[in-house]
Coordinates of C-alpha atoms and ligand atoms in Angstrom, one line a residue:
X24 CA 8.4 -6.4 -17.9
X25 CA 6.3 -8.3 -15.8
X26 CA 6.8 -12.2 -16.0
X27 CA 4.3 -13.6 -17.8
X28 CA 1.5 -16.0 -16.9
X29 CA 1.5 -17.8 -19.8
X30 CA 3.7 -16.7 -22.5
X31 CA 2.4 -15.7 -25.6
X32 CA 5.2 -13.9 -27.9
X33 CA 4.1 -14.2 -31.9
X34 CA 6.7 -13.3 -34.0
X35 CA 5.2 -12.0 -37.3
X36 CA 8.5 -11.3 -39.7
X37 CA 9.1 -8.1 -41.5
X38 CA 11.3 -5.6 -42.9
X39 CA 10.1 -2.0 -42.2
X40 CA 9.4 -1.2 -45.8
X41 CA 8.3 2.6 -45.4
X42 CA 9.6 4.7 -48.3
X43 CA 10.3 8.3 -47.7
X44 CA 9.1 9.4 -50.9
X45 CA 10.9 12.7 -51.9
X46 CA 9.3 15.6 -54.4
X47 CA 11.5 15.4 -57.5
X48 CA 14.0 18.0 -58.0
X49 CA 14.0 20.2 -61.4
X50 CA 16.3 18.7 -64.3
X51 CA 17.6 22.4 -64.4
X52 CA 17.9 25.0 -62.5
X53 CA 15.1 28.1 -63.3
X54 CA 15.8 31.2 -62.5
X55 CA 12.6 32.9 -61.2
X56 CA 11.6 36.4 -62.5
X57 CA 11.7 39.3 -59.4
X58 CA 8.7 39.2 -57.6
X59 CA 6.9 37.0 -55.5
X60 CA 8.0 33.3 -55.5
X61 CA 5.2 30.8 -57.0
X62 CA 5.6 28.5 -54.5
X63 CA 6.0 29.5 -51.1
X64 CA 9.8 28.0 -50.0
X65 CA 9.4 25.0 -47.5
X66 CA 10.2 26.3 -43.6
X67 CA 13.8 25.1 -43.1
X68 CA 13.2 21.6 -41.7
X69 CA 13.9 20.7 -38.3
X70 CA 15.0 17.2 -37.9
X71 CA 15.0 14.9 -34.8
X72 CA 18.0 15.6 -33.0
X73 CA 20.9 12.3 -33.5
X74 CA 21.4 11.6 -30.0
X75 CA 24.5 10.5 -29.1
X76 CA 24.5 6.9 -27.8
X77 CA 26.3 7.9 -24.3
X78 CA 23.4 10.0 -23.8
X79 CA 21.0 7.3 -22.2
X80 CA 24.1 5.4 -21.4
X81 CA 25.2 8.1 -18.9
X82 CA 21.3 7.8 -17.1
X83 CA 21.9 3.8 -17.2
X84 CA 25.1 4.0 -15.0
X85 CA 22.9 6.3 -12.8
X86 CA 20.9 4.0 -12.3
X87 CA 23.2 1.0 -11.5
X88 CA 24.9 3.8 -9.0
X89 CA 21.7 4.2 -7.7
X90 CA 20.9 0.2 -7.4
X91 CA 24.3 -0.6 -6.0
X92 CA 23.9 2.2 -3.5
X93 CA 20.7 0.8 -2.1
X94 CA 21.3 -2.7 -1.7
X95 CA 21.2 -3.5 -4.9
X96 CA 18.4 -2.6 -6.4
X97 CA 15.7 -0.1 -7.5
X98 CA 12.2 -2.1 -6.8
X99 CA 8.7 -1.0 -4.9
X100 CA 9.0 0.5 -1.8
X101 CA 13.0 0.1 -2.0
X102 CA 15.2 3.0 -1.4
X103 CA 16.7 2.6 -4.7
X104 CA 13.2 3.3 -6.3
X105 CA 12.6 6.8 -4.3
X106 CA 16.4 7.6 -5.4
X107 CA 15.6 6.7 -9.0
X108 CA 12.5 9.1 -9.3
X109 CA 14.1 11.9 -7.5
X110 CA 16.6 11.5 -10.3
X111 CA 14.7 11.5 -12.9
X112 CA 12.5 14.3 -11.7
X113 CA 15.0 16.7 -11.3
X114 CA 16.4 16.1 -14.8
X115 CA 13.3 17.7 -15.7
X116 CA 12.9 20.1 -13.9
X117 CA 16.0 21.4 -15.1
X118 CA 14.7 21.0 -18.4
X119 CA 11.8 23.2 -18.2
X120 CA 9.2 20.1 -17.8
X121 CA 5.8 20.9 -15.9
X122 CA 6.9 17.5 -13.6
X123 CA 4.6 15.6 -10.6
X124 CA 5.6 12.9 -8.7
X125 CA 1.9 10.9 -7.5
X126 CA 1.9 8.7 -4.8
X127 CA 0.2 5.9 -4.8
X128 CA 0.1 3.0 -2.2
X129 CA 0.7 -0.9 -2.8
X130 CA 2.0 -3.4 -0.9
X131 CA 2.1 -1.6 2.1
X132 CA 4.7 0.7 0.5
X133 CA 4.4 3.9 -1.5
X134 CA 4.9 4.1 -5.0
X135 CA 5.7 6.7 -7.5
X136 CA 5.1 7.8 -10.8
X137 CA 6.6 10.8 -12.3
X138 CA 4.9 12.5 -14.9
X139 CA 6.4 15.0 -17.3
X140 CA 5.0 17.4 -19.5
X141 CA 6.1 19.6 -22.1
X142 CA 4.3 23.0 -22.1
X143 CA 3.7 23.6 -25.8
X144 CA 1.4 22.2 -27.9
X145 CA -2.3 21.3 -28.2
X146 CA -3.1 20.4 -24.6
X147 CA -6.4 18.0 -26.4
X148 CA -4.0 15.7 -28.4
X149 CA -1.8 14.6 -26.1
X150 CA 1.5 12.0 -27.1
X151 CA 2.4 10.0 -24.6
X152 CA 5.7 7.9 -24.1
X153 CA 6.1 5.4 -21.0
X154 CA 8.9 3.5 -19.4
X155 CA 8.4 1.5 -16.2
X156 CA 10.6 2.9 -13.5
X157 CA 11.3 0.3 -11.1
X158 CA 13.3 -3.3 -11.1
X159 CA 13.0 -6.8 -9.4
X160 CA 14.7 -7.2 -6.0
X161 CA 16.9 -9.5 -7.8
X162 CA 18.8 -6.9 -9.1
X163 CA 19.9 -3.4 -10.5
X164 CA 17.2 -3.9 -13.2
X165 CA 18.9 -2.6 -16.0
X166 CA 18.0 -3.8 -19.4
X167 CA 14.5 -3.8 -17.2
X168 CA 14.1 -1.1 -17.1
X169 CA 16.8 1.9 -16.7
X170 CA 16.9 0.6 -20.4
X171 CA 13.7 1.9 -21.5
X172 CA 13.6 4.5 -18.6
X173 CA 16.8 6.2 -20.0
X174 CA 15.6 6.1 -23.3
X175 CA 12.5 8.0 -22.7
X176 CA 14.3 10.8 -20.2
X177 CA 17.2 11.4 -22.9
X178 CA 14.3 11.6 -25.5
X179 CA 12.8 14.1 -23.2
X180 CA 15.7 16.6 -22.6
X181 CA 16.4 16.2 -26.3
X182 CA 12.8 17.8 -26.6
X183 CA 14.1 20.7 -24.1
X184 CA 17.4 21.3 -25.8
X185 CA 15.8 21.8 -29.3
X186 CA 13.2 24.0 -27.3
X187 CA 10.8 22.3 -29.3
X188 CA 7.3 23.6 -30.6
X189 CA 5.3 20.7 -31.2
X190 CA 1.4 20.8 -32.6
X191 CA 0.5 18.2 -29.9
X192 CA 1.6 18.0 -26.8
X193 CA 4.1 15.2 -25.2
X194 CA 4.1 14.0 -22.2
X195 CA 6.3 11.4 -20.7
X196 CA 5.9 9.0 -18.0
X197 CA 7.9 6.8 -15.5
X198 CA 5.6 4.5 -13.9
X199 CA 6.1 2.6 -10.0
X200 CA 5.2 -1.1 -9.5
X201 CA 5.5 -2.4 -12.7
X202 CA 6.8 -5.7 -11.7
X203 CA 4.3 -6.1 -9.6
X204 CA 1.3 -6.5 -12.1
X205 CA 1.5 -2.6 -13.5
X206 CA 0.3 -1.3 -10.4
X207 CA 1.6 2.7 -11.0
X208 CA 0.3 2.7 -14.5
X209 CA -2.8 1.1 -13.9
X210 CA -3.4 3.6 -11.0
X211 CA -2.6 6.8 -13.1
X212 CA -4.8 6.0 -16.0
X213 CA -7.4 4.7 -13.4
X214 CA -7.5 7.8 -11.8
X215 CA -7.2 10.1 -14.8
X216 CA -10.3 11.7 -15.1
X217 CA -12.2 10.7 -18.3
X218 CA -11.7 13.7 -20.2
X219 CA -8.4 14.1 -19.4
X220 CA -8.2 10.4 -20.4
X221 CA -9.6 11.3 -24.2
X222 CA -6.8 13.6 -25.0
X223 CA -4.6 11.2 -25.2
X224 CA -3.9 10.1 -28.6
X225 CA -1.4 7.6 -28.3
X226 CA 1.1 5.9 -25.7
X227 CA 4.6 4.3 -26.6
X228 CA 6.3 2.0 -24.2
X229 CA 9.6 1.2 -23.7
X230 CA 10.2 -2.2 -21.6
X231 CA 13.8 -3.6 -22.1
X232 CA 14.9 -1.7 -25.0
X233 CA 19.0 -1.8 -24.3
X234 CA 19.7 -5.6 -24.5
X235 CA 23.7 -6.2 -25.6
X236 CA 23.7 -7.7 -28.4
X237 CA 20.2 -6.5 -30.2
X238 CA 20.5 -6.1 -34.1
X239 CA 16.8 -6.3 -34.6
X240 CA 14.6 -4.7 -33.4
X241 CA 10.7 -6.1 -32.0
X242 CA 7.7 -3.4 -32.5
X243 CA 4.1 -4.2 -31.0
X244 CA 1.8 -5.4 -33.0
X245 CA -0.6 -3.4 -31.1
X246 CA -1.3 -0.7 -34.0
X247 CA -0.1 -0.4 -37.3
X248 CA 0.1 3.3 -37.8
X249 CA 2.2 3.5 -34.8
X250 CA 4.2 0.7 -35.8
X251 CA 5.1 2.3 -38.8
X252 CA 6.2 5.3 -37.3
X253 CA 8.9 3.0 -35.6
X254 CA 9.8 1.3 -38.6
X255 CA 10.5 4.0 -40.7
X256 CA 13.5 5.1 -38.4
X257 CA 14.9 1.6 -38.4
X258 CA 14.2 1.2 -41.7
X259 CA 16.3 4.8 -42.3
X260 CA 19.1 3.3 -40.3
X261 CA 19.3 -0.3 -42.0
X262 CA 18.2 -1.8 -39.3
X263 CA 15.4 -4.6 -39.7
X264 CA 12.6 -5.1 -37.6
X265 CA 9.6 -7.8 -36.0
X266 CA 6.5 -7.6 -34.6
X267 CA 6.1 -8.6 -30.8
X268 CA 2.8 -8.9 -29.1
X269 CA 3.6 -8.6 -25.3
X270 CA 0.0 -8.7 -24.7
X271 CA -1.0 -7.8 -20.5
X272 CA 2.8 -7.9 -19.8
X273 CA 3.5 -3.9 -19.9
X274 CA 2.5 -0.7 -19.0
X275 CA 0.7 0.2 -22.6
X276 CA -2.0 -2.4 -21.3
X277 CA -2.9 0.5 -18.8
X278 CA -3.6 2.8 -21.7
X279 CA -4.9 0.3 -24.2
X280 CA -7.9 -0.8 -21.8
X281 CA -9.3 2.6 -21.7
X282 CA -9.5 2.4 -25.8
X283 CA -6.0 4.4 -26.7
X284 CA -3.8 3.5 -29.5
X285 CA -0.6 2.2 -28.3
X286 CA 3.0 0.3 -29.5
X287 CA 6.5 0.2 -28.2
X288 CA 9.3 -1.3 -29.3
X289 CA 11.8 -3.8 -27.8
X290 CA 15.0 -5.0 -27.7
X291 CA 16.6 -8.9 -28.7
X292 CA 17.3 -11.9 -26.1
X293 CA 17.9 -11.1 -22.5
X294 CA 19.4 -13.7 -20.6
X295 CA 19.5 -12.1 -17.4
X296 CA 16.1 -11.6 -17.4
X297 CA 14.6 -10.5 -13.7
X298 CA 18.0 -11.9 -12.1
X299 CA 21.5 -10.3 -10.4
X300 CA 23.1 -9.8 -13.6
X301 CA 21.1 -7.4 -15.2
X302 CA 23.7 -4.8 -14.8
X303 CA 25.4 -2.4 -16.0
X304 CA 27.4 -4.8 -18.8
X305 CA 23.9 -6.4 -19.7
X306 CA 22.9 -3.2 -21.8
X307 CA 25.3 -2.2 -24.9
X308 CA 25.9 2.2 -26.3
X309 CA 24.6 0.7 -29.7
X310 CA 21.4 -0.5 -28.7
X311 CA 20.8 2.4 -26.3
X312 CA 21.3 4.7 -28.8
X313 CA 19.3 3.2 -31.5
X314 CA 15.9 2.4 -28.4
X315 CA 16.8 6.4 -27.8
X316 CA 16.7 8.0 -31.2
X317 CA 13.7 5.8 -32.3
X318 CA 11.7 7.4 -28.6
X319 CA 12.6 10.7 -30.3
X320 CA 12.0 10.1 -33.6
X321 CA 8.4 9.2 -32.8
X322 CA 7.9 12.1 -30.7
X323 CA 8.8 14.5 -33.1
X324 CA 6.9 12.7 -35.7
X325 CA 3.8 11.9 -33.8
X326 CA 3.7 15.0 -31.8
X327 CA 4.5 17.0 -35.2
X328 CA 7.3 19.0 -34.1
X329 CA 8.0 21.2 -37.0
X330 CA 8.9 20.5 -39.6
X331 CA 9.3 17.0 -40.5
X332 CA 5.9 16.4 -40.7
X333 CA 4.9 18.2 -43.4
X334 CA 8.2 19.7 -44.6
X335 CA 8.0 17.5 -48.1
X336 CA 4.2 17.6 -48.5
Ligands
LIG19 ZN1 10.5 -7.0 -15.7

């Protein structure tokens, strides 16, 4: 996440309060005469996969291999940001994932995106979920931003293993630069031609999601019926939730200029915010696991992998 200018963090307070409402079950069982069933028998529901928490744990150490490989760190035009892409990438190409890597010059350095896509689904409605790729010198950039950058990759291959047939089609995306004013996202929606542009329905970020310590979670404020789709899987798990507004300080601000819905969630307190100590021991398996399974709960939901939407209507 990009240090802020002047910071402006509202806290609005609230529970996720979405009720899964069920169809009520018969008092008795009916036995139905031979013939064709009344009502047609619901598809057998596919659920979001429960990823385990070591999942985007194991992409996290990775990363801090990576950082502490490279002199420490993973930012712009650093080796430890070329190694962290080439990483990534390859992950999904394993996966099956229609992956590019664009270039993009700043700073007198080239920077990378990587954008994956899964090949399935209506190529008009596109879901889009975002992490920001590279870290401060300071540090390994960990919490900021393997956090959110692990989150979104083990979402991904989760998509992959279930060999997933979504209506809509998801696309993920690791932005370059982000610490440096949101330079890879900015550039990628900037030169996204317009069309291409209005197929994409909504964008989910994921900016320091893995913060030790995090028992509640923050969604943006950005759009409610996003939101929602966040806070019903924390509110399935127990877990409460508040609205953040992070304003200009994240990649969604890339998408949401151009008129697209966006939210994102985001983790509690970081104390080693942007400094050396944003390692490995600054993110905990809880949080991580939580951050992932909420990245794939919304892409199945949004995205409309069968059959949870729809399976109880
Ligand atoms: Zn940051």
């Amino acid at each position: 996440m990009v240090t802020p200018r002047k910071f402006a963090r509202s806290t609005v307070l609230g529970l996720g309060l979405l009720a899964l409402a069920l169809p009520g079950l018969p008092a008795g069982a009916v036995s139905q005469p031979a013939g064709p069933a009344l009502v047609a028998a619901a598809p057998a529901a596919v659920q979001p996969p429960d990823i385990p928490q070591d999942n985007s744990m194991a992409h996290a150490r990775q990363f801090q291999s990576i950082a502490t490989a490279n002199g420490g760190n993973r930012a712009h035009g650093r080796p430890g940001y070329r190694a962290s892409a080439d990483y990534v990438k390859a992950k999904l190409d394993a996966a099956g994932f229609t992956t590019t890597l664009q270039s993009f010059s700043y700073n007198g350095a080239t920077g990378w995106n990587v954008i994956a896509e899964w090949p399935h689904g209506d190529a008009n409605q596109v879901v889009f979920l975002g992490a920001h790729l590279d870290g401060v010198t300071a540090g390994a950039g960990i919490n900021d931003n393997a956090s959110g950058s692990s989150s979104i990759l083990e979402a991904a291959l989760a998509v992959s293993r279930a060999d997933a047939r979504p209506a809509k089609r998801l696309r993920f995306g690791w932005w370059g630069a982000e610490e440096l004013g949101l330079i890879g996202s900015a550039y990628y929606t900037r030169t996204l031609a317009a069309t291409e542009r209005s197929k994409i329905r909504s964008y989910l970020n994921f900016d320091m999601v893995g913060a030790k310590g995090t028992r509640t979670w923050g969604v943006y404020t950005d759009n409610t019926t996003l939101g929602n789709t966040f806070r019903a899987y924390f509110s399935s798990k127990g877990i409460a939730t508040r609205g953040v507004s992070i304003g200009g300080r994240s990649d969604h601000a890339s998408f949401s200029r151009y008129g697209i819905a966006v939210s994102g969630i985001a983790s509690g307190n970081d104390p080693c915010y942007h400094s050396r100590c944003d390692t490995i021991t600054n993110i905990e398996p809880y949080v991580m696991g939580h951050s992932t399974n909420a990245a794939a709960y919304a892409a199945w939901t949004l995205a409309g992998v069968p059959n949870l939407v729809g399976a109880f209507s």
